[in-house]
CSV table of C-alpha atoms in Angstrom, one decimal:
chain,number,residue,atom,x,y,z
F,126,MET,CA,65.7,28.7,-44.7
F,127,THR,CA,62.8,26.9,-46.5
F,128,ALA,CA,62.9,26.0,-50.2
F,129,ALA,CA,60.3,28.7,-51.0
F,130,ASN,CA,62.3,31.3,-49.2
F,131,LEU,CA,65.5,30.2,-51.0
F,132,LEU,CA,63.7,30.6,-54.4
F,133,ARG,CA,62.3,34.1,-53.4
F,134,ALA,CA,65.8,35.2,-52.3
F,135,THR,CA,67.4,34.1,-55.6
F,136,ALA,CA,64.7,35.8,-57.7
F,137,LEU,CA,64.9,39.0,-55.6
F,138,GLY,CA,68.7,39.1,-56.0
F,139,ILE,CA,68.4,38.9,-59.8
F,140,LEU,CA,65.6,41.6,-59.9
F,141,LEU,CA,67.6,44.0,-57.7
F,142,ALA,CA,70.7,43.5,-59.9
F,143,ALA,CA,68.6,44.0,-63.1
F,144,HIS,CA,67.4,47.4,-61.8
F,145,ALA,CA,70.8,48.6,-60.5
F,146,PRO,CA,72.6,51.5,-62.3
F,147,GLN,CA,74.3,50.2,-65.4
F,148,ALA,CA,78.1,50.2,-65.4
F,149,HIS,CA,80.2,50.9,-68.5
F,150,ALA,CA,80.6,47.3,-69.4
F,151,GLN,CA,79.7,45.1,-72.4
F,152,ALA,CA,77.1,42.5,-72.8
F,153,GLU,CA,78.5,39.1,-74.0
F,154,ILE,CA,77.0,36.2,-75.9
F,155,GLY,CA,78.6,32.8,-76.1
F,156,ALA,CA,78.1,29.1,-77.1
F,157,ASP,CA,79.9,26.0,-76.0
F,158,LEU,CA,79.9,22.4,-77.2
F,159,GLY,CA,81.1,19.5,-75.2
F,160,LEU,CA,81.8,16.1,-76.7
F,161,PHE,CA,82.4,13.5,-74.1
F,162,SER,CA,82.8,9.7,-73.8
F,163,SER,CA,79.9,9.6,-71.3
F,164,TYR,CA,77.6,11.9,-69.3
F,165,VAL,CA,78.9,12.1,-65.8
F,166,TRP,CA,77.0,14.5,-63.5
F,167,ARG,CA,78.1,15.0,-59.9
F,168,GLY,CA,79.8,11.6,-60.1
F,169,LEU,CA,76.8,9.8,-61.5
F,170,SER,CA,77.0,8.1,-64.9
F,171,LEU,CA,73.7,9.2,-66.6
F,172,THR,CA,74.8,7.9,-70.0
F,173,ASN,CA,77.8,5.6,-70.3
F,174,LYS,CA,78.4,6.2,-74.1
F,175,PRO,CA,79.3,9.3,-76.1
F,176,VAL,CA,77.2,12.5,-75.7
F,177,ALA,CA,77.1,16.0,-77.1
F,178,GLN,CA,76.4,18.9,-74.7
F,179,PRO,CA,75.7,22.3,-76.2
F,180,ASP,CA,75.3,25.4,-74.1
F,181,VAL,CA,74.2,28.9,-75.2
F,182,TRP,CA,74.2,32.0,-73.0
F,183,VAL,CA,74.1,35.7,-72.8
F,184,SER,CA,75.6,37.8,-70.0
F,185,PHE,CA,75.0,41.5,-69.4
F,186,PRO,CA,76.1,44.0,-66.8
F,187,ALA,CA,73.8,45.3,-64.0
F,188,GLY,CA,75.6,47.8,-61.7
F,189,ASN,CA,78.5,46.0,-60.0
F,190,ALA,CA,77.0,42.6,-61.0
F,191,SER,CA,76.5,40.6,-64.1
F,192,ILE,CA,73.5,38.5,-65.0
F,193,THR,CA,73.7,35.4,-67.2
F,194,LEU,CA,70.8,33.6,-68.9
F,195,GLY,CA,71.4,30.4,-70.7
F,196,SER,CA,70.3,26.9,-71.7
F,197,TRP,CA,72.3,23.7,-71.6
F,198,ALA,CA,71.4,20.4,-73.1
F,199,ASN,CA,72.5,16.7,-73.4
F,200,PHE,CA,72.1,14.6,-76.5
F,201,ASP,CA,72.7,10.8,-76.3
F,202,LEU,CA,74.5,10.2,-79.6
F,203,GLY,CA,73.7,6.6,-80.0
F,204,LYS,CA,70.7,4.2,-79.6
F,205,TYR,CA,71.7,2.8,-76.2
F,206,ASP,CA,69.1,0.0,-76.0
F,207,ASP,CA,71.1,-2.9,-74.5
F,208,PRO,CA,69.8,-3.2,-70.8
F,209,GLU,CA,72.8,-5.3,-69.9
F,210,ASN,CA,75.5,-2.9,-71.0
F,211,ASP,CA,73.9,0.6,-71.6
F,212,ILE,CA,72.9,3.4,-69.3
F,213,SER,CA,70.8,5.8,-71.3
F,214,GLU,CA,69.2,9.0,-69.8
F,215,SER,CA,67.0,9.1,-72.9
F,216,GLY,CA,65.8,5.6,-72.5
F,217,GLY,CA,67.8,4.3,-75.5
F,218,LEU,CA,64.9,5.2,-77.8
F,219,SER,CA,66.9,6.6,-80.7
F,220,ALA,CA,70.2,8.0,-81.8
F,221,PHE,CA,70.9,11.7,-81.3
F,222,ASN,CA,68.2,12.0,-78.7
F,223,LEU,CA,67.7,15.1,-76.7
F,224,SER,CA,67.6,13.6,-73.2
F,225,GLU,CA,67.8,16.7,-71.0
F,226,TYR,CA,67.9,20.5,-71.1
F,227,ASN,CA,68.6,22.9,-68.3
F,228,PRO,CA,67.5,26.5,-68.5
F,229,TYR,CA,69.3,28.7,-66.0
F,230,ALA,CA,69.7,32.2,-64.7
F,231,GLU,CA,72.4,33.6,-62.3
F,232,VAL,CA,73.7,36.8,-60.9
F,233,GLU,CA,77.4,37.3,-60.0
F,234,PHE,CA,79.3,40.0,-58.4
F,235,GLY,CA,82.8,40.5,-56.9
F,236,THR,CA,83.8,41.9,-53.5
F,237,GLY,CA,87.4,42.0,-52.6
F,238,LYS,CA,89.0,38.7,-53.5
F,239,ALA,CA,85.7,36.9,-53.5
F,240,THR,CA,83.2,36.2,-56.3
F,241,LEU,CA,79.6,35.5,-55.2
F,242,THR,CA,77.1,33.8,-57.5
F,243,GLY,CA,73.4,32.9,-57.0
F,244,GLY,CA,71.1,31.3,-59.5
F,245,ILE,CA,68.3,28.9,-60.4
F,246,ILE,CA,68.4,25.9,-62.8
F,247,GLY,CA,65.8,23.6,-64.2
F,248,TYR,CA,66.2,20.0,-65.1
F,249,ILE,CA,63.8,19.1,-67.9
F,250,TYR,CA,63.6,15.6,-69.4
F,251,PRO,CA,61.5,15.7,-72.7
F,252,ASN,CA,61.3,12.0,-73.6
F,253,ASP,CA,58.0,10.2,-73.2
F,254,LEU,CA,59.3,6.8,-71.9
F,255,THR,CA,57.5,3.5,-71.9
F,256,ASP,CA,58.0,0.1,-70.2
F,257,THR,CA,60.0,-1.0,-73.2
F,258,SER,CA,62.6,1.8,-72.9
F,259,ASN,CA,66.0,1.3,-71.2
F,260,GLU,CA,64.9,3.0,-68.0
F,261,GLY,CA,66.0,6.7,-68.4
F,262,LEU,CA,64.3,9.9,-67.2
F,263,ASP,CA,61.1,11.5,-68.3
F,264,SER,CA,58.9,14.4,-67.2
F,265,GLU,CA,58.2,12.6,-63.9
F,266,SER,CA,61.7,13.5,-62.9
F,267,ASN,CA,61.6,17.2,-63.9
F,268,THR,CA,62.8,19.4,-61.1
F,269,TRP,CA,64.4,22.8,-60.1
F,270,GLU,CA,67.3,23.9,-58.0
F,271,VAL,CA,68.6,27.1,-56.5
F,272,TYR,CA,72.3,27.5,-55.9
F,273,GLY,CA,74.9,29.8,-54.4
F,274,LYS,CA,78.7,29.8,-54.9
F,275,VAL,CA,81.7,31.6,-53.4
F,276,GLY,CA,85.0,31.6,-55.1
F,277,LEU,CA,88.3,33.2,-53.9
F,278,ASP,CA,91.0,34.8,-55.9
F,279,VAL,CA,93.8,33.2,-54.0
F,280,PRO,CA,96.2,30.3,-54.7
F,281,LEU,CA,94.4,27.1,-55.8
F,282,ALA,CA,91.2,29.3,-56.5
F,283,PRO,CA,89.0,27.5,-54.0
F,284,GLU,CA,85.3,27.5,-54.7
F,285,LEU,CA,82.4,26.2,-52.5
F,286,SER,CA,79.0,25.6,-54.1
F,287,LEU,CA,75.6,24.7,-52.5
F,288,TYR,CA,72.7,23.4,-54.5
F,289,TYR,CA,69.2,23.0,-53.1
F,290,ASP,CA,66.5,21.0,-55.0
F,291,PHE,CA,63.3,22.6,-53.8
F,292,ASP,CA,61.0,20.7,-56.2
F,293,LYS,CA,61.4,16.9,-56.7
F,294,ILE,CA,64.2,15.9,-54.5
F,295,LYS,CA,64.0,18.5,-51.7
F,296,GLY,CA,67.6,18.0,-50.7
F,297,ALA,CA,71.0,19.7,-50.8
F,298,TYR,CA,74.3,18.9,-52.6
F,299,VAL,CA,77.6,20.6,-51.6
F,300,GLU,CA,80.7,20.7,-53.7
F,301,GLY,CA,84.2,22.1,-53.0
F,302,ALA,CA,86.7,22.6,-55.8
F,303,VAL,CA,90.2,23.8,-56.4
F,304,SER,CA,92.2,24.4,-59.5
F,305,HIS,CA,95.7,25.3,-60.6
F,306,SER,CA,97.4,26.0,-64.0
F,307,VAL,CA,100.9,24.8,-64.7
F,308,PRO,CA,102.8,26.5,-67.6
F,309,LEU,CA,103.6,24.4,-70.6
F,310,GLY,CA,106.1,26.4,-72.5
F,311,GLU,CA,105.3,30.0,-73.3
F,312,THR,CA,101.8,29.7,-74.8
F,313,HIS,CA,100.0,26.8,-73.1
F,314,THR,CA,99.0,25.6,-69.7
F,315,LEU,CA,98.0,22.4,-68.0
F,316,ASP,CA,94.9,23.1,-66.1
F,317,LEU,CA,94.5,20.8,-63.1
F,318,GLY,CA,91.3,20.5,-61.0
F,319,GLY,CA,89.9,18.7,-58.0
F,320,ALA,CA,86.3,18.5,-56.7
F,321,ALA,CA,84.6,16.7,-53.9
F,322,GLY,CA,80.9,16.2,-53.5
F,323,LEU,CA,78.6,15.8,-50.4
F,324,SER,CA,74.9,14.8,-50.4
F,325,LEU,CA,72.7,16.3,-47.8
F,326,GLY,CA,69.3,14.8,-48.4
F,327,GLN,CA,69.4,14.1,-52.1
F,328,ASP,CA,68.7,10.4,-51.4
F,329,VAL,CA,65.1,11.0,-50.2
F,330,SER,CA,63.4,9.7,-53.4
F,331,SER,CA,63.0,6.0,-54.0
F,332,ASP,CA,62.3,6.4,-57.8
F,333,ALA,CA,64.6,7.0,-60.7
F,334,SER,CA,65.1,10.6,-59.8
F,335,ALA,CA,67.0,9.9,-56.6
F,336,ASN,CA,70.5,11.3,-57.0
F,337,PHE,CA,72.4,9.3,-54.4
F,338,LEU,CA,71.8,6.2,-52.3
F,339,ASP,CA,73.0,7.7,-49.0
F,340,ASP,CA,73.9,11.1,-47.4
F,341,GLY,CA,77.5,11.9,-47.1
F,342,PHE,CA,80.6,11.8,-49.4
F,343,THR,CA,79.6,11.1,-53.0
F,344,HIS,CA,82.8,11.3,-55.1
F,345,LEU,CA,86.2,12.9,-55.7
F,346,ASP,CA,87.0,14.0,-59.2
F,347,PHE,CA,90.4,14.9,-60.5
F,348,SER,CA,90.7,16.6,-64.0
F,349,ALA,CA,93.4,17.7,-66.3
F,350,GLY,CA,93.0,19.8,-69.5
F,351,VAL,CA,95.1,21.7,-72.0
F,352,PRO,CA,93.3,24.7,-73.4
F,353,PHE,CA,94.3,26.3,-76.6
F,354,THR,CA,92.7,28.6,-79.2
F,355,ALA,CA,91.9,28.1,-82.9
F,356,GLY,CA,90.8,31.4,-84.4
F,357,ALA,CA,87.7,32.6,-82.5
F,358,PHE,CA,87.3,29.3,-80.7
F,359,SER,CA,88.7,28.0,-77.4
F,360,ILE,CA,89.3,24.3,-77.4
F,361,THR,CA,90.0,22.2,-74.2
F,362,PRO,CA,90.7,18.5,-74.3
F,363,VAL,CA,90.1,17.2,-70.7
F,364,LEU,CA,90.4,13.9,-68.8
F,365,HIS,CA,88.6,13.0,-65.6
F,366,PHE,CA,89.6,10.4,-63.0
F,367,GLN,CA,87.0,9.7,-60.3
F,368,ILE,CA,87.1,8.0,-57.0
F,369,SER,CA,83.5,7.1,-56.0
F,370,GLY,CA,82.1,7.0,-52.5
F,371,ASP,CA,78.3,6.6,-52.9
F,372,ASP,CA,77.1,3.3,-54.3
F,373,PHE,CA,75.2,5.1,-57.1
F,374,THR,CA,78.3,7.0,-58.2
F,375,LYS,CA,80.2,3.6,-58.5
F,376,VAL,CA,77.9,2.5,-61.3
F,377,THR,CA,79.4,2.9,-64.8
F,378,SER,CA,77.1,0.3,-66.5
F,379,PRO,CA,74.3,-2.0,-65.5
F,380,THR,CA,76.8,-4.7,-64.8
F,381,ASP,CA,79.9,-2.7,-63.7
F,382,GLU,CA,80.3,-1.1,-60.3
F,383,SER,CA,83.8,0.2,-59.4
F,384,ASP,CA,85.4,2.6,-56.9
F,385,VAL,CA,87.0,4.4,-59.9
F,386,LYS,CA,85.9,5.6,-63.3
F,387,VAL,CA,87.7,7.5,-66.1
F,388,TRP,CA,86.0,9.6,-68.7
F,389,GLY,CA,86.9,12.6,-70.9
F,390,GLY,CA,86.4,14.5,-74.1
F,391,VAL,CA,86.8,18.0,-75.5
F,392,SER,CA,85.0,21.4,-75.0
F,393,ILE,CA,84.8,24.0,-77.7
F,394,GLY,CA,83.8,27.5,-76.8
F,395,TRP,CA,83.1,30.8,-78.5
F,396,SER,CA,82.1,34.2,-77.1
F,397,ASN,CA,81.7,37.7,-78.4
F,398,ALA,CA,81.3,41.0,-76.6
F,399,VAL,CA,78.4,43.1,-77.8
F,400,GLU,CA,79.3,46.7,-78.4
F,401,GLU,CA,77.3,49.2,-76.5
F,402,GLU,CA,76.5,52.7,-78.0
F,403,GLU,CA,77.8,55.6,-75.9
F,404,ALA,CA,75.0,57.6,-74.3
F,405,PRO,CA,74.3,61.0,-76.1
F,406,GLU,CA,75.0,63.2,-73.1
F,407,GLU,CA,78.3,61.4,-72.5
F,408,ALA,CA,79.3,61.8,-76.1
F,409,GLU,CA,78.5,65.5,-76.1
F,410,ALA,CA,80.5,66.0,-72.9
F,411,GLY,CA,83.5,64.2,-74.4
F,412,ALA,CA,83.3,66.4,-77.5
F,413,GLU,CA,83.2,69.6,-75.4
F,414,GLU,CA,86.4,68.5,-73.6
């Protein structure tokens, strides 16, 4: 299937779901904030110092499916302007710099023990970089992906995801993941995860937007987190241990390339269901009964 056909199929799926009969379910809005020691994306260190990553979204029912619209962003918290030690997606221009934002839309529905998801995501880099910046990404690297996922409600909750960049890179990335929760007493769990990445053509660009050096295995990521709640917020400290395969995923700083890297942080989340008013005819029928 060509990139154009993939994009049309994703858009058609979202439109069909949007016009499907509405189920008796609630819309939901939410926001998340991640604070991490570095920005690691698909095994690649895009910024090797602390970042803040906010995400806002709204999800609403559409027949047997749900549609989610959202926007995610990355802020480089410091001025990472040392070319020998710093990797900075923003180019190291200033502290608290918006280096990337990702608008996205997806449709999800369940069938049996499987959950199917399809969507589209943009990668927008708003900085206007110059030759004096610490490399980084700007509008020349802007691109779009479509993706599909299938997850199974079975032991280890396996999930397989396929992303296809139809704009700048014109290549695919595949990721398989598993997860498992181990009880910690009566109220907490230790959430364990593992993910492996595979590049299928995302090495085709020779400029800064190239994702990986070679096709094939990119990295293996192991994670451990302990989620808990504080009032209306969910809070999850998490630690990642990565084994790198591709030469680009081995880079953790301009002067440090290693087969392993460790990074972590905390995610803070909030969500709220939006109450829907009962249709007048349904309310009348209920009153008659």
